[in-house]
XYZ file of C-alpha atoms in Angstrom:
304
model
C 117.844 73.858 90.523
C 121.303 74.455 91.896
C 123.989 74.989 89.296
C 126.958 72.686 89.369
C 130.098 74.246 90.771
C 133.651 72.941 90.880
C 134.177 70.618 93.825
C 136.118 72.425 96.515
C 137.709 71.119 99.685
C 135.449 72.302 102.498
C 136.954 74.921 104.760
C 138.085 73.563 108.109
C 136.310 74.588 111.337
C 139.323 76.711 112.263
C 139.152 78.484 108.902
C 135.425 79.072 109.308
C 135.984 80.717 112.692
C 138.899 82.702 111.302
C 136.821 84.123 108.424
C 133.783 84.592 110.649
C 135.792 86.753 113.042
C 137.129 88.873 110.188
C 133.677 89.258 108.632
C 132.136 90.320 111.940
C 134.934 92.773 112.594
C 134.534 94.414 109.199
C 130.740 94.743 109.549
C 130.658 95.771 113.219
C 129.200 92.429 114.203
C 126.221 92.621 111.847
C 127.141 90.204 109.040
C 128.576 86.701 108.861
C 129.817 86.221 105.292
C 130.832 82.596 104.718
C 130.181 82.154 101.015
C 132.325 80.241 98.512
C 133.979 78.043 101.134
C 132.996 74.626 99.762
C 130.974 73.858 102.902
C 128.780 70.754 102.591
C 126.773 71.340 105.764
C 125.625 74.279 107.838
C 128.635 75.454 109.883
C 127.760 74.694 113.480
C 130.825 76.729 114.440
C 128.600 79.723 113.771
C 126.132 78.537 116.410
C 128.920 77.798 118.867
C 130.359 81.283 118.426
C 126.904 82.834 118.779
C 126.614 81.161 122.175
C 130.209 81.852 123.189
C 132.036 84.614 121.313
C 135.300 83.751 123.078
C 135.644 80.874 120.600
C 136.431 83.417 117.888
C 140.093 84.114 117.245
C 140.889 87.748 118.075
C 141.401 90.381 115.414
C 144.689 92.026 116.380
C 143.618 95.631 115.836
C 140.107 95.212 117.236
C 141.015 96.874 120.485
C 139.873 95.747 123.890
C 137.034 93.337 124.267
C 135.944 90.290 122.345
C 133.873 90.396 119.176
C 130.174 90.126 119.989
C 127.532 88.356 117.909
C 124.653 89.964 119.782
C 124.049 92.343 116.851
C 124.323 89.673 114.133
C 121.643 90.296 111.498
C 122.798 88.756 108.201
C 124.179 85.309 107.456
C 125.472 84.762 103.918
C 126.192 81.119 103.056
C 125.503 81.239 99.345
C 127.667 79.459 96.762
C 128.716 76.569 98.958
C 127.900 72.861 98.602
C 125.540 72.659 101.590
C 123.246 69.638 101.630
C 122.406 69.419 105.334
C 121.175 72.261 107.535
C 121.369 71.628 111.271
C 118.386 72.242 113.537
C 120.778 74.400 115.558
C 120.156 77.188 113.073
C 117.208 78.090 115.316
C 119.741 79.188 117.953
C 120.691 82.218 115.846
C 117.880 84.238 117.346
C 119.003 87.709 116.258
C 119.298 87.154 112.511
C 117.100 89.117 110.129
C 118.336 87.755 106.796
C 119.495 84.243 105.888
C 120.971 83.597 102.455
C 121.373 79.915 101.535
C 121.206 80.360 97.764
C 123.273 78.311 95.326
C 123.702 75.208 97.444
C 122.342 71.644 97.208
C 119.700 71.725 99.932
C 116.840 69.249 99.528
C 115.227 69.406 102.962
C 115.301 71.675 105.992
C 114.866 71.176 109.734
C 111.809 72.775 111.318
C 112.276 76.535 111.474
C 110.083 78.783 113.551
C 109.676 82.390 114.600
C 107.889 81.296 117.774
C 109.473 79.299 120.580
C 106.103 77.715 121.346
C 105.592 76.398 117.833
C 109.223 75.440 117.525
C 109.010 73.204 120.578
C 106.079 71.382 119.043
C 108.101 70.440 115.989
C 110.348 67.420 115.904
C 113.927 68.410 116.675
C 115.424 65.325 115.104
C 113.956 65.253 111.624
C 114.089 67.291 108.467
C 110.779 68.127 106.896
C 109.513 68.702 103.382
C 106.167 68.192 101.755
C 105.696 64.760 100.153
C 105.711 65.138 96.407
C 102.341 63.403 96.143
C 100.574 66.285 97.834
C 102.693 69.369 97.246
C 106.008 70.966 96.527
C 105.642 74.566 96.710
C 118.607 88.345 100.011
C 119.702 91.139 99.787
C 118.985 93.480 102.576
C 115.555 93.834 104.059
C 114.660 96.576 101.595
C 115.513 94.684 98.404
C 112.634 93.874 96.047
C 114.517 92.156 93.259
C 116.872 89.840 95.080
C 117.319 86.265 93.859
C 119.708 83.439 94.538
C 121.953 84.272 91.594
C 122.909 87.706 92.933
C 126.391 87.729 94.402
C 127.334 89.290 97.698
C 130.768 90.202 98.931
C 132.247 86.869 99.862
C 134.624 85.923 102.562
C 137.462 85.504 100.072
C 137.239 89.244 99.399
C 137.421 90.245 103.053
C 141.056 91.176 102.783
C 141.165 94.508 104.551
C 143.883 95.913 106.736
C 143.028 93.747 109.741
C 145.099 90.693 110.538
C 143.992 87.767 112.641
C 145.932 86.161 115.401
C 147.330 82.799 114.295
C 146.275 81.291 117.573
C 143.138 79.181 117.230
C 143.527 77.230 120.440
C 140.180 78.364 121.766
C 138.441 77.034 118.665
C 140.099 73.672 119.220
C 138.676 73.566 122.720
C 135.297 72.589 121.311
C 131.809 74.019 121.580
C 130.446 75.326 124.872
C 127.665 73.691 126.764
C 124.475 74.895 125.114
C 120.853 75.198 126.124
C 118.472 75.037 123.184
C 115.118 75.432 124.875
C 112.919 78.280 123.666
C 115.132 79.143 120.721
C 113.568 80.480 117.566
C 114.206 82.752 114.603
C 111.924 85.455 115.943
C 113.567 88.242 113.922
C 113.955 86.517 110.549
C 112.275 88.496 107.770
C 114.248 87.399 104.672
C 115.025 83.841 103.577
C 116.722 82.997 100.287
C 116.736 79.369 99.116
C 117.018 80.015 95.386
C 119.179 77.742 93.231
C 118.994 74.661 95.435
C 117.684 71.110 94.943
C 114.220 71.503 96.454
C 111.665 69.276 94.768
C 108.976 70.112 97.328
C 107.935 73.356 98.938
C 109.672 73.170 102.357
C 106.914 72.797 104.910
C 109.609 73.167 107.563
C 109.619 76.934 107.027
C 105.888 77.411 107.625
C 106.653 78.135 111.271
C 108.148 81.439 110.092
C 104.772 82.683 108.889
C 104.385 85.415 111.498
C 107.643 87.227 110.635
C 108.845 86.290 107.148
C 108.399 89.124 104.633
C 110.673 88.022 101.790
C 110.958 84.446 100.520
C 113.042 83.487 97.488
C 112.641 79.970 96.060
C 113.517 80.524 92.401
C 115.412 77.969 90.311
C 114.448 74.802 92.155
C 112.278 71.856 91.055
C 109.152 72.655 93.079
C 106.002 71.281 91.446
C 103.202 72.663 93.617
C 102.405 74.912 96.558
C 100.818 73.492 99.730
C 97.727 74.961 101.429
C 100.015 75.920 104.323
C 101.174 78.890 102.239
C 98.348 80.720 104.006
C 100.466 80.633 107.201
C 102.611 83.451 105.799
C 100.531 86.325 107.072
C 103.017 89.161 106.483
C 104.757 87.926 103.332
C 105.401 90.804 100.921
C 107.823 89.365 98.354
C 107.688 85.844 96.934
C 109.901 84.535 94.145
C 108.829 81.178 92.691
C 110.280 81.711 89.213
C 111.883 78.871 87.257
C 110.318 75.925 89.020
C 107.885 73.257 87.765
C 104.740 74.510 89.472
C 101.590 73.267 87.736
C 98.869 74.691 89.954
C 98.297 76.983 92.892
C 95.898 76.175 95.743
C 93.062 78.524 96.634
C 94.879 79.258 99.896
C 97.649 80.895 97.890
C 95.400 83.860 97.155
C 94.673 84.421 100.834
C 98.179 85.869 101.257
C 96.895 89.394 100.655
C 100.055 90.993 102.060
C 101.947 90.167 98.832
C 103.386 93.160 97.020
C 105.880 91.425 94.706
C 105.268 88.034 93.081
C 107.397 86.164 90.543
C 105.885 83.123 88.782
C 107.892 83.212 85.555
C 109.067 80.014 83.885
C 106.649 77.550 85.457
C 104.107 75.050 84.115
C 100.944 76.861 85.163
C 98.089 76.259 82.749
C 95.605 78.604 84.411
C 95.226 81.004 87.295
C 92.375 81.266 89.755
C 89.998 84.237 89.576
C 90.983 84.703 93.207
C 94.170 86.324 91.938
C 92.072 89.465 91.995
C 92.067 89.295 95.794
C 95.787 90.033 95.929
C 96.177 92.062 92.736
C 95.526 95.368 94.469
C 98.315 94.743 96.949
C 100.793 93.778 94.202
C 101.908 97.357 93.826
C 105.505 96.547 92.923
C 105.485 93.598 90.543
C 103.481 90.682 89.221
C 105.546 88.671 86.748
C 103.935 85.881 84.722
C 106.203 85.621 81.678
C 107.398 82.390 80.055
C 104.680 80.240 81.536
C 103.266 77.173 79.856
C 102.146 78.101 76.319
C 98.561 77.046 77.043
C 98.205 79.876 79.560
C 96.416 82.346 77.318
C 95.082 85.765 78.207
C 91.628 84.198 78.147
C 92.638 82.048 81.119
C 93.634 85.017 83.242
C 90.978 86.431 85.570
C 89.696 89.818 84.383
C 90.215 91.257 87.851
C 93.996 91.424 87.416
C 93.857 93.943 84.584
């Protein structure tokens, strides 16, 4: 569950664009670092700038040409106060890693790696699994990333560059946008650790064909839905420090898993089908601090 942080005044849209421009300049357009800004909702200014980079205030020593977001790969929004995530996040089609750790997110809009499946999802509702039936960042190479790990935040982006004080283009408002056939087709890493999720977010099941790393530690998730089988290429899954009591049989069909964290949950037993994925768990299988009734006798022999 998300840790309580001091209440901060959310950064203004102009400030968000200002820091976004500086972050992009420092990372050659690859990273948008907007952490520790007190934001209470997903910054749609990011989507506006992705569609129209001219909205970004210029960096004075950037040289000719506007900053481009075409190469944007990483979005870091951890350690804010975000409760609501806009469906417009699907417009950020180039991103590879999305870090939303340490916020107050309870539900998510439908996310998809396929424009076809995205269009079949409701664009006006947030989705999570009803508690009666389920509840279920770093760079792409990280195998031990969780929501509590800090990244360089925007408050530390204090290099030699200076930004133009003119923000008139930001005040002009967002450009006309076309949102058909948008999807997160490149997203491989999603971090939602340390939030307020009580249910496994079914809204992310549309990412099953691309997502390789999923971090959901330190929430209040009580169970995993059968739809976990949609994640066909998932390699790293962190479910530590939740309230998970059981795992569905479909969980063990995710044979691509190489790194699995189930520490600090309420699991009383594990299915013998764990043996189906044990061979692929070449990096880590962590089962410490589970419910005291989970004895070695309850573990399937095939995992040893």
